[in-house]
PDB file of C-alpha atoms and ligand atoms in Angstrom:
ATOM      1  CA  MET N 114      -5.614 -20.912 -15.604  1.00  0.00           C
ATOM      2  CA  MET N 115      -2.289 -20.103 -17.224  1.00  0.00           C
ATOM      3  CA  GLU N 116      -1.720 -21.879 -20.495  1.00  0.00           C
ATOM      4  CA  THR N 117       1.986 -22.148 -19.772  1.00  0.00           C
ATOM      5  CA  PRO N 118       3.794 -21.304 -16.555  1.00  0.00           C
ATOM      6  CA  PRO N 119       5.808 -18.064 -16.327  1.00  0.00           C
ATOM      7  CA  VAL N 120       9.465 -18.380 -17.262  1.00  0.00           C
ATOM      8  CA  GLN N 121      11.433 -19.717 -14.301  1.00  0.00           C
ATOM      9  CA  ASP N 122      14.126 -17.088 -14.219  1.00  0.00           C
ATOM     10  CA  GLY N 123      11.958 -14.124 -15.256  1.00  0.00           C
ATOM     11  CA  LEU N 124      11.194 -11.053 -13.187  1.00  0.00           C
ATOM     12  CA  VAL N 125       8.238 -10.964 -10.819  1.00  0.00           C
ATOM     13  CA  LEU N 126       6.202  -7.791 -10.274  1.00  0.00           C
ATOM     14  CA  ALA N 127       4.037  -7.783  -7.117  1.00  0.00           C
ATOM     15  CA  LEU N 128       0.775  -5.853  -7.388  1.00  0.00           C
ATOM     16  CA  PRO N 129      -1.692  -4.964  -4.616  1.00  0.00           C
ATOM     17  CA  LYS N 130      -5.256  -6.264  -4.768  1.00  0.00           C
ATOM     18  CA  GLY N 131      -8.043  -3.750  -4.652  1.00  0.00           C
ATOM     19  CA  ARG N 132      -8.839  -0.353  -5.994  1.00  0.00           C
ATOM     20  CA  ILE N 133      -5.257   0.666  -6.913  1.00  0.00           C
ATOM     21  CA  LEU N 134      -5.319  -1.883  -9.715  1.00  0.00           C
ATOM     22  CA  GLU N 135      -7.814   0.154 -11.698  1.00  0.00           C
ATOM     23  CA  GLU N 136      -5.557   3.216 -11.638  1.00  0.00           C
ATOM     24  CA  LEU N 137      -2.472   1.129 -12.276  1.00  0.00           C
ATOM     25  CA  ARG N 138      -3.845  -0.603 -15.330  1.00  0.00           C
ATOM     26  CA  PRO N 139      -3.136   2.199 -17.878  1.00  0.00           C
ATOM     27  CA  LEU N 140       0.496   2.314 -16.682  1.00  0.00           C
ATOM     28  CA  LEU N 141       0.861  -1.455 -17.033  1.00  0.00           C
ATOM     29  CA  ASP N 142      -0.590  -1.283 -20.552  1.00  0.00           C
ATOM     30  CA  ARG N 143       1.701   1.587 -21.480  1.00  0.00           C
ATOM     31  CA  VAL N 144       4.912  -0.157 -20.359  1.00  0.00           C
ATOM     32  CA  GLY N 145       3.875  -3.386 -22.111  1.00  0.00           C
ATOM     33  CA  LEU N 146       3.041  -5.425 -19.016  1.00  0.00           C
ATOM     34  CA  THR N 147      -0.670  -6.019 -19.627  1.00  0.00           C
ATOM     35  CA  PRO N 148      -1.556  -9.101 -17.557  1.00  0.00           C
ATOM     36  CA  GLU N 149      -3.126 -12.163 -19.161  1.00  0.00           C
ATOM     37  CA  PRO N 150      -6.991 -12.188 -19.143  1.00  0.00           C
ATOM     38  CA  ALA N 151      -7.230 -14.500 -16.105  1.00  0.00           C
ATOM     39  CA  PHE N 152      -5.794 -11.667 -13.988  1.00  0.00           C
ATOM     40  CA  ASP N 153      -9.102  -9.786 -14.364  1.00  0.00           C
ATOM     41  CA  ASP N 154     -11.276 -12.828 -13.757  1.00  0.00           C
ATOM     42  CA  ALA N 155     -12.516 -12.628 -10.160  1.00  0.00           C
ATOM     43  CA  ARG N 156     -13.309 -16.371 -10.273  1.00  0.00           C
ATOM     44  CA  SER N 157      -9.750 -17.329 -11.137  1.00  0.00           C
ATOM     45  CA  ARG N 158      -7.909 -18.908  -8.210  1.00  0.00           C
ATOM     46  CA  ALA N 159      -4.528 -18.408  -9.851  1.00  0.00           C
ATOM     47  CA  LEU N 160      -2.204 -16.028  -8.000  1.00  0.00           C
ATOM     48  CA  MET N 161       0.584 -15.678 -10.555  1.00  0.00           C
ATOM     49  CA  PHE N 162      -0.026 -14.469 -14.091  1.00  0.00           C
ATOM     50  CA  ARG N 163       1.837 -13.976 -17.331  1.00  0.00           C
ATOM     51  CA  THR N 164       2.054 -10.525 -18.884  1.00  0.00           C
ATOM     52  CA  ALA N 165       2.434  -9.226 -22.438  1.00  0.00           C
ATOM     53  CA  HIS N 166       6.200  -9.448 -21.878  1.00  0.00           C
ATOM     54  CA  PRO N 167       7.467 -13.047 -21.761  1.00  0.00           C
ATOM     55  CA  ALA N 168      10.142 -12.339 -19.109  1.00  0.00           C
ATOM     56  CA  VAL N 169       7.848 -10.682 -16.545  1.00  0.00           C
ATOM     57  CA  SER N 170       5.058 -12.241 -14.453  1.00  0.00           C
ATOM     58  CA  VAL N 171       2.770 -10.517 -11.989  1.00  0.00           C
ATOM     59  CA  ILE N 172       1.443 -11.664  -8.630  1.00  0.00           C
ATOM     60  CA  ARG N 173      -1.612 -10.201  -6.907  1.00  0.00           C
ATOM     61  CA  VAL N 174      -1.310 -10.006  -3.111  1.00  0.00           C
ATOM     62  CA  ARG N 175      -2.407  -7.843  -0.167  1.00  0.00           C
ATOM     63  CA  SER N 176      -0.807  -4.407  -0.108  1.00  0.00           C
ATOM     64  CA  PHE N 177       1.366  -5.120   2.964  1.00  0.00           C
ATOM     65  CA  ASP N 178       2.483  -8.399   1.426  1.00  0.00           C
ATOM     66  CA  VAL N 179       3.768  -6.615  -1.702  1.00  0.00           C
ATOM     67  CA  ALA N 180       6.461  -5.047   0.501  1.00  0.00           C
ATOM     68  CA  THR N 181       7.272  -8.389   2.117  1.00  0.00           C
ATOM     69  CA  PHE N 182       7.593 -10.288  -1.194  1.00  0.00           C
ATOM     70  CA  VAL N 183       9.877  -7.594  -2.626  1.00  0.00           C
ATOM     71  CA  ALA N 184      11.936  -7.098   0.583  1.00  0.00           C
ATOM     72  CA  PHE N 185      12.766 -10.812   0.671  1.00  0.00           C
ATOM     73  CA  GLY N 186      13.531 -10.913  -3.050  1.00  0.00           C
ATOM     74  CA  ALA N 187      10.682 -13.323  -3.845  1.00  0.00           C
ATOM     75  CA  ALA N 188       9.401 -10.590  -6.184  1.00  0.00           C
ATOM     76  CA  HIS N 189      11.843  -8.203  -7.828  1.00  0.00           C
ATOM     77  CA  LEU N 190       9.556  -5.229  -8.332  1.00  0.00           C
ATOM     78  CA  GLY N 191       6.319  -4.113  -6.728  1.00  0.00           C
ATOM     79  CA  VAL N 192       3.772  -1.361  -6.309  1.00  0.00           C
ATOM     80  CA  ALA N 193       3.221  -0.130  -2.757  1.00  0.00           C
ATOM     81  CA  GLY N 194       1.875   2.979  -1.064  1.00  0.00           C
ATOM     82  CA  ASN N 195       4.182   4.986   1.168  1.00  0.00           C
ATOM     83  CA  ASP N 196       1.822   4.040   4.025  1.00  0.00           C
ATOM     84  CA  VAL N 197       3.084   0.469   3.654  1.00  0.00           C
ATOM     85  CA  LEU N 198       6.712   1.593   3.285  1.00  0.00           C
ATOM     86  CA  MET N 199       6.459   3.787   6.408  1.00  0.00           C
ATOM     87  CA  GLU N 200       4.981   0.951   8.449  1.00  0.00           C
ATOM     88  CA  PHE N 201       7.618  -1.636   7.553  1.00  0.00           C
ATOM     89  CA  ASP N 202      10.689   0.488   6.884  1.00  0.00           C
ATOM     90  CA  TYR N 203      12.440  -2.442   5.142  1.00  0.00           C
ATOM     91  CA  PRO N 204      16.032  -1.417   4.285  1.00  0.00           C
ATOM     92  CA  GLU N 205      15.994  -3.905   1.385  1.00  0.00           C
ATOM     93  CA  LEU N 206      13.421  -1.808  -0.483  1.00  0.00           C
ATOM     94  CA  TYR N 207      14.326   0.928  -2.905  1.00  0.00           C
ATOM     95  CA  ALA N 208      11.405   3.184  -3.921  1.00  0.00           C
ATOM     96  CA  PRO N 209      12.714   5.271  -6.808  1.00  0.00           C
ATOM     97  CA  LEU N 210       9.474   6.295  -8.481  1.00  0.00           C
ATOM     98  CA  ASP N 211       6.230   7.929  -7.370  1.00  0.00           C
ATOM     99  CA  LEU N 212       3.597   6.531  -9.732  1.00  0.00           C
ATOM    100  CA  GLY N 213       1.234   9.456  -9.092  1.00  0.00           C
ATOM    101  CA  ILE N 214      -1.736   7.156  -8.435  1.00  0.00           C
ATOM    102  CA  GLY N 215      -3.598   6.045  -5.311  1.00  0.00           C
ATOM    103  CA  HIS N 216      -3.715   9.523  -3.818  1.00  0.00           C
ATOM    104  CA  CYS N 217      -5.079   9.460  -0.266  1.00  0.00           C
ATOM    105  CA  ARG N 218      -4.063  10.403   3.285  1.00  0.00           C
ATOM    106  CA  LEU N 219      -3.158   8.466   6.404  1.00  0.00           C
ATOM    107  CA  SER N 220      -5.118  10.218   9.135  1.00  0.00           C
ATOM    108  CA  VAL N 221      -6.234  10.139  12.742  1.00  0.00           C
ATOM    109  CA  ALA N 222     -10.015  10.164  13.065  1.00  0.00           C
ATOM    110  CA  GLU N 223     -12.472  10.168  15.950  1.00  0.00           C
ATOM    111  CA  PRO N 224     -16.238  10.488  16.520  1.00  0.00           C
ATOM    112  CA  ALA N 225     -17.587  13.888  15.456  1.00  0.00           C
ATOM    113  CA  ASP N 226     -19.180  14.536  18.876  1.00  0.00           C
ATOM    114  CA  LEU N 227     -15.881  13.820  20.675  1.00  0.00           C
ATOM    115  CA  SER N 228     -14.021  16.064  18.267  1.00  0.00           C
ATOM    116  CA  ALA N 229     -16.297  18.991  19.128  1.00  0.00           C
ATOM    117  CA  THR N 230     -14.834  19.219  22.649  1.00  0.00           C
ATOM    118  CA  ASP N 231     -11.516  17.381  22.219  1.00  0.00           C
ATOM    119  CA  ASP N 232      -8.140  19.132  22.507  1.00  0.00           C
ATOM    120  CA  PRO N 233      -5.421  16.943  20.914  1.00  0.00           C
ATOM    121  CA  SER N 234      -2.676  19.070  22.536  1.00  0.00           C
ATOM    122  CA  ARG N 235      -3.783  17.758  25.957  1.00  0.00           C
ATOM    123  CA  TRP N 236      -3.571  14.062  25.116  1.00  0.00           C
ATOM    124  CA  SER N 237      -1.011  12.048  27.095  1.00  0.00           C
ATOM    125  CA  HIS N 238      -2.278   8.571  26.217  1.00  0.00           C
ATOM    126  CA  VAL N 239      -4.519   7.480  23.366  1.00  0.00           C
ATOM    127  CA  ARG N 240      -5.930   4.131  22.363  1.00  0.00           C
ATOM    128  CA  VAL N 241      -6.016   3.719  18.590  1.00  0.00           C
ATOM    129  CA  ALA N 242      -7.361   0.976  16.332  1.00  0.00           C
ATOM    130  CA  THR N 243      -5.203   0.711  13.216  1.00  0.00           C
ATOM    131  CA  LYS N 244      -3.514  -1.379  10.589  1.00  0.00           C
ATOM    132  CA  TYR N 245      -0.458   0.865  11.108  1.00  0.00           C
ATOM    133  CA  PRO N 246       0.761   0.415  14.732  1.00  0.00           C
ATOM    134  CA  GLU N 247       4.378   1.441  13.996  1.00  0.00           C
ATOM    135  CA  VAL N 248       3.507   4.637  12.133  1.00  0.00           C
ATOM    136  CA  THR N 249       0.892   5.464  14.783  1.00  0.00           C
ATOM    137  CA  ARG N 250       3.281   4.969  17.734  1.00  0.00           C
ATOM    138  CA  ARG N 251       5.965   7.063  16.034  1.00  0.00           C
ATOM    139  CA  HIS N 252       3.510   9.809  15.122  1.00  0.00           C
ATOM    140  CA  PHE N 253       2.298  10.245  18.699  1.00  0.00           C
ATOM    141  CA  ALA N 254       5.674   9.616  20.381  1.00  0.00           C
ATOM    142  CA  VAL N 255       7.162  12.702  18.679  1.00  0.00           C
ATOM    143  CA  ARG N 256       4.952  14.876  20.870  1.00  0.00           C
ATOM    144  CA  GLY N 257       5.210  12.746  23.981  1.00  0.00           C
ATOM    145  CA  VAL N 258       1.880  10.968  23.608  1.00  0.00           C
ATOM    146  CA  GLN N 259       1.790   7.257  24.297  1.00  0.00           C
ATOM    147  CA  ALA N 260      -0.338   5.400  21.747  1.00  0.00           C
ATOM    148  CA  GLU N 261      -1.804   2.056  22.722  1.00  0.00           C
ATOM    149  CA  CYS N 262      -2.488   0.424  19.359  1.00  0.00           C
ATOM    150  CA  ILE N 263      -5.059  -2.264  18.668  1.00  0.00           C
ATOM    151  CA  LYS N 264      -4.139  -3.958  15.401  1.00  0.00           C
ATOM    152  CA  LEU N 265      -6.969  -4.496  12.933  1.00  0.00           C
ATOM    153  CA  ASN N 266      -6.678  -5.535   9.298  1.00  0.00           C
ATOM    154  CA  GLY N 267      -9.718  -3.692   7.940  1.00  0.00           C
ATOM    155  CA  ALA N 268     -12.989  -2.019   8.937  1.00  0.00           C
ATOM    156  CA  MET N 269     -11.138   0.241  11.406  1.00  0.00           C
ATOM    157  CA  GLU N 270     -14.127   2.599  11.327  1.00  0.00           C
ATOM    158  CA  LEU N 271     -16.113   0.078  13.369  1.00  0.00           C
ATOM    159  CA  ALA N 272     -13.810   0.452  16.389  1.00  0.00           C
ATOM    160  CA  PRO N 273     -15.224   3.780  17.681  1.00  0.00           C
ATOM    161  CA  VAL N 274     -18.790   2.748  16.836  1.00  0.00           C
ATOM    162  CA  LEU N 275     -18.484  -0.402  18.959  1.00  0.00           C
ATOM    163  CA  GLY N 276     -16.289   1.038  21.725  1.00  0.00           C
ATOM    164  CA  LEU N 277     -13.059  -0.787  20.884  1.00  0.00           C
ATOM    165  CA  SER N 278     -11.190   2.513  20.776  1.00  0.00           C
ATOM    166  CA  GLN N 279     -12.308   6.100  20.346  1.00  0.00           C
ATOM    167  CA  ARG N 280      -9.683   6.895  17.735  1.00  0.00           C
ATOM    168  CA  ILE N 281      -8.476   5.240  14.559  1.00  0.00           C
ATOM    169  CA  VAL N 282      -5.582   5.727  12.146  1.00  0.00           C
ATOM    170  CA  ASP N 283      -6.574   4.751   8.623  1.00  0.00           C
ATOM    171  CA  LEU N 284      -6.434   5.739   4.973  1.00  0.00           C
ATOM    172  CA  VAL N 285      -8.887   8.417   3.913  1.00  0.00           C
ATOM    173  CA  SER N 286      -9.671   9.025   0.271  1.00  0.00           C
ATOM    174  CA  SER N 287     -13.107  10.582  -0.375  1.00  0.00           C
ATOM    175  CA  GLY N 288     -13.937  10.639   3.344  1.00  0.00           C
ATOM    176  CA  ALA N 289     -17.174   8.727   2.663  1.00  0.00           C
ATOM    177  CA  THR N 290     -16.299   5.824   4.991  1.00  0.00           C
ATOM    178  CA  LEU N 291     -15.546   8.169   7.915  1.00  0.00           C
ATOM    179  CA  LYS N 292     -18.742  10.106   7.291  1.00  0.00           C
ATOM    180  CA  ALA N 293     -20.888   6.986   7.078  1.00  0.00           C
ATOM    181  CA  ASN N 294     -19.614   5.991  10.513  1.00  0.00           C
ATOM    182  CA  GLY N 295     -19.937   9.388  12.244  1.00  0.00           C
ATOM    183  CA  LEU N 296     -16.182  10.061  12.301  1.00  0.00           C
ATOM    184  CA  VAL N 297     -14.105  13.126  11.425  1.00  0.00           C
ATOM    185  CA  GLU N 298     -10.465  13.473  10.447  1.00  0.00           C
ATOM    186  CA  VAL N 299      -8.531  15.297  13.189  1.00  0.00           C
ATOM    187  CA  GLU N 300      -4.896  15.009  11.988  1.00  0.00           C
ATOM    188  CA  VAL N 301      -3.203  14.073   8.730  1.00  0.00           C
ATOM    189  CA  ILE N 302      -0.126  11.896   9.382  1.00  0.00           C
ATOM    190  CA  ALA N 303       1.015  11.627   5.743  1.00  0.00           C
ATOM    191  CA  GLU N 304      -0.073  12.195   2.163  1.00  0.00           C
ATOM    192  CA  ILE N 305      -0.023   8.856   0.340  1.00  0.00           C
ATOM    193  CA  THR N 306       0.641   7.786  -3.253  1.00  0.00           C
ATOM    194  CA  SER N 307       1.710   4.493  -4.821  1.00  0.00           C
ATOM    195  CA  ARG N 308       5.425   3.919  -5.488  1.00  0.00           C
ATOM    196  CA  LEU N 309       7.295   1.522  -7.699  1.00  0.00           C
ATOM    197  CA  ILE N 310       9.513  -0.484  -5.372  1.00  0.00           C
ATOM    198  CA  VAL N 311      12.547  -2.621  -6.156  1.00  0.00           C
ATOM    199  CA  ASN N 312      14.557  -5.162  -4.204  1.00  0.00           C
ATOM    200  CA  ARG N 313      17.970  -3.502  -3.727  1.00  0.00           C
ATOM    201  CA  ALA N 314      20.013  -6.685  -4.139  1.00  0.00           C
ATOM    202  CA  ALA N 315      18.141  -7.661  -7.308  1.00  0.00           C
ATOM    203  CA  PHE N 316      18.599  -4.124  -8.645  1.00  0.00           C
ATOM    204  CA  LYS N 317      22.368  -4.627  -8.373  1.00  0.00           C
ATOM    205  CA  THR N 318      22.632  -8.194  -9.616  1.00  0.00           C
ATOM    206  CA  ARG N 319      20.007  -7.891 -12.389  1.00  0.00           C
ATOM    207  CA  HIS N 320      20.489  -4.236 -13.209  1.00  0.00           C
ATOM    208  CA  ASN N 321      20.331  -4.732 -16.986  1.00  0.00           C
ATOM    209  CA  GLU N 322      16.930  -6.404 -16.734  1.00  0.00           C
ATOM    210  CA  ILE N 323      15.394  -4.149 -14.056  1.00  0.00           C
ATOM    211  CA  ALA N 324      16.664  -0.661 -14.984  1.00  0.00           C
ATOM    212  CA  PRO N 325      14.757  -0.528 -18.316  1.00  0.00           C
ATOM    213  CA  TRP N 326      11.484  -1.193 -16.449  1.00  0.00           C
ATOM    214  CA  LEU N 327      12.160   1.718 -14.079  1.00  0.00           C
ATOM    215  CA  ALA N 328      12.787   3.929 -17.090  1.00  0.00           C
ATOM    216  CA  ALA N 329       9.630   2.670 -18.821  1.00  0.00           C
ATOM    217  CA  PHE N 330       7.453   3.295 -15.766  1.00  0.00           C
ATOM    218  CA  GLY N 331       9.056   6.727 -15.385  1.00  0.00           C
ATOM    219  CA  GLN N 332       8.117   7.597 -18.971  1.00  0.00           C
ATOM    220  CA  ALA N 333       4.604   6.226 -18.538  1.00  0.00           C
ATOM    221  CA  VAL N 334       4.104   8.387 -15.416  1.00  0.00           C
ATOM    222  CA  ALA N 335       5.434  11.471 -17.220  1.00  0.00           C
ATOM    223  CA  HIS N 336       3.064  10.768 -20.109  1.00  0.00           C
ATOM    224  CA  ALA N 337       0.083  10.422 -17.753  1.00  0.00           C
ATOM    225  CA  ALA N 338       0.890  13.696 -15.947  1.00  0.00           C
TER     226      ALA N 338
HETATM  227  C1  PRP W 287      -9.814   2.010   2.568  1.00  0.00           C
HETATM  228  C2  PRP W 287      -9.618   2.555   3.979  1.00  0.00           C
HETATM  229  C3  PRP W 287     -10.957   3.124   4.339  1.00  0.00           C
HETATM  230  C4  PRP W 287     -11.506   3.552   2.986  1.00  0.00           C
HETATM  231  C5  PRP W 287     -11.385   5.039   2.829  1.00  0.00           C
HETATM  232  O1  PRP W 287     -10.309   0.730   2.637  1.00  0.00           O
HETATM  233  O2  PRP W 287      -9.169   1.557   4.866  1.00  0.00           O
HETATM  234  O3  PRP W 287     -11.779   2.152   4.941  1.00  0.00           O
HETATM  235  O4  PRP W 287     -10.744   2.899   1.972  1.00  0.00           O
HETATM  236  O5  PRP W 287     -11.878   5.486   1.578  1.00  0.00           O
HETATM  237  P1  PRP W 287     -12.937   6.684   1.489  1.00  0.00           P
HETATM  238  O6  PRP W 287     -12.359   7.826   2.289  1.00  0.00           O
HETATM  239  O7  PRP W 287     -13.009   6.993   0.017  1.00  0.00           O
HETATM  240  O8  PRP W 287     -14.229   6.196   2.040  1.00  0.00           O
HETATM  241  P2  PRP W 287     -10.523  -0.150   1.302  1.00  0.00           P
HETATM  242  O9  PRP W 287     -11.871   0.072   0.761  1.00  0.00           O
HETATM  243  O10 PRP W 287      -9.391   0.107   0.353  1.00  0.00           O
HETATM  244  O11 PRP W 287     -10.483  -1.618   1.803  1.00  0.00           O
HETATM  245  P3  PRP W 287      -9.717  -2.328   3.030  1.00  0.00           P
HETATM  246  O12 PRP W 287     -10.542  -2.018   4.253  1.00  0.00           O
HETATM  247  O13 PRP W 287      -9.746  -3.753   2.649  1.00  0.00           O
HETATM  248  O14 PRP W 287      -8.341  -1.752   3.120  1.00  0.00           O
END
């Protein structure tokens, strides 16, 4: 529990739950935005936390929701992968800085035995299970392939195993999840990293407060490189 609530008119930084947080932590420490201890307590039900800087709070939400909170101005800054930015394409988001963390790929994958005889250049219609229907449709449409997307929010790798769809579009990092489920990567749609994102309107109206944080994150990234 927070001892005192975050300042009402402070800035809000939206962070994604999950494995990115571990890589992000040194950057947060370096810029002086170390979250309060409750942030690291898995039992805590709080969703908004103070940081080492009195004017900035952090929220911890799902990766897609980071983009939504920042696009609508409910959070001023956020950390989101370009997979999320490609899927939503919110004009209200400005993504000025690649944080150089969260390296992975957004890829098309299919069962290894199918891949042995498959010829992607002959596809005219594919059914794909994915969290990224927009990116997937656009990716296939460019070469005249119609993608029928089945939206899932996780565990995409189960779709081919259980016959929901033969192909998936998902993030691949080590490749261990694909391998464990008998799948192989057949196309890379995009290389992914995490970006610092800013609400464009807030960046104009609160420039003096927000710009120094962009500079600080920029320096922290340069230092980590
Ligand atoms: C991601 C992704 C894959 C997995 C890939 O899921 O959706 O399932 O990681 O990583 P690998 O190539 O190193 O095995 P994550 O574990 O982040 O959880 P999620 O399903 O909740 O998105």
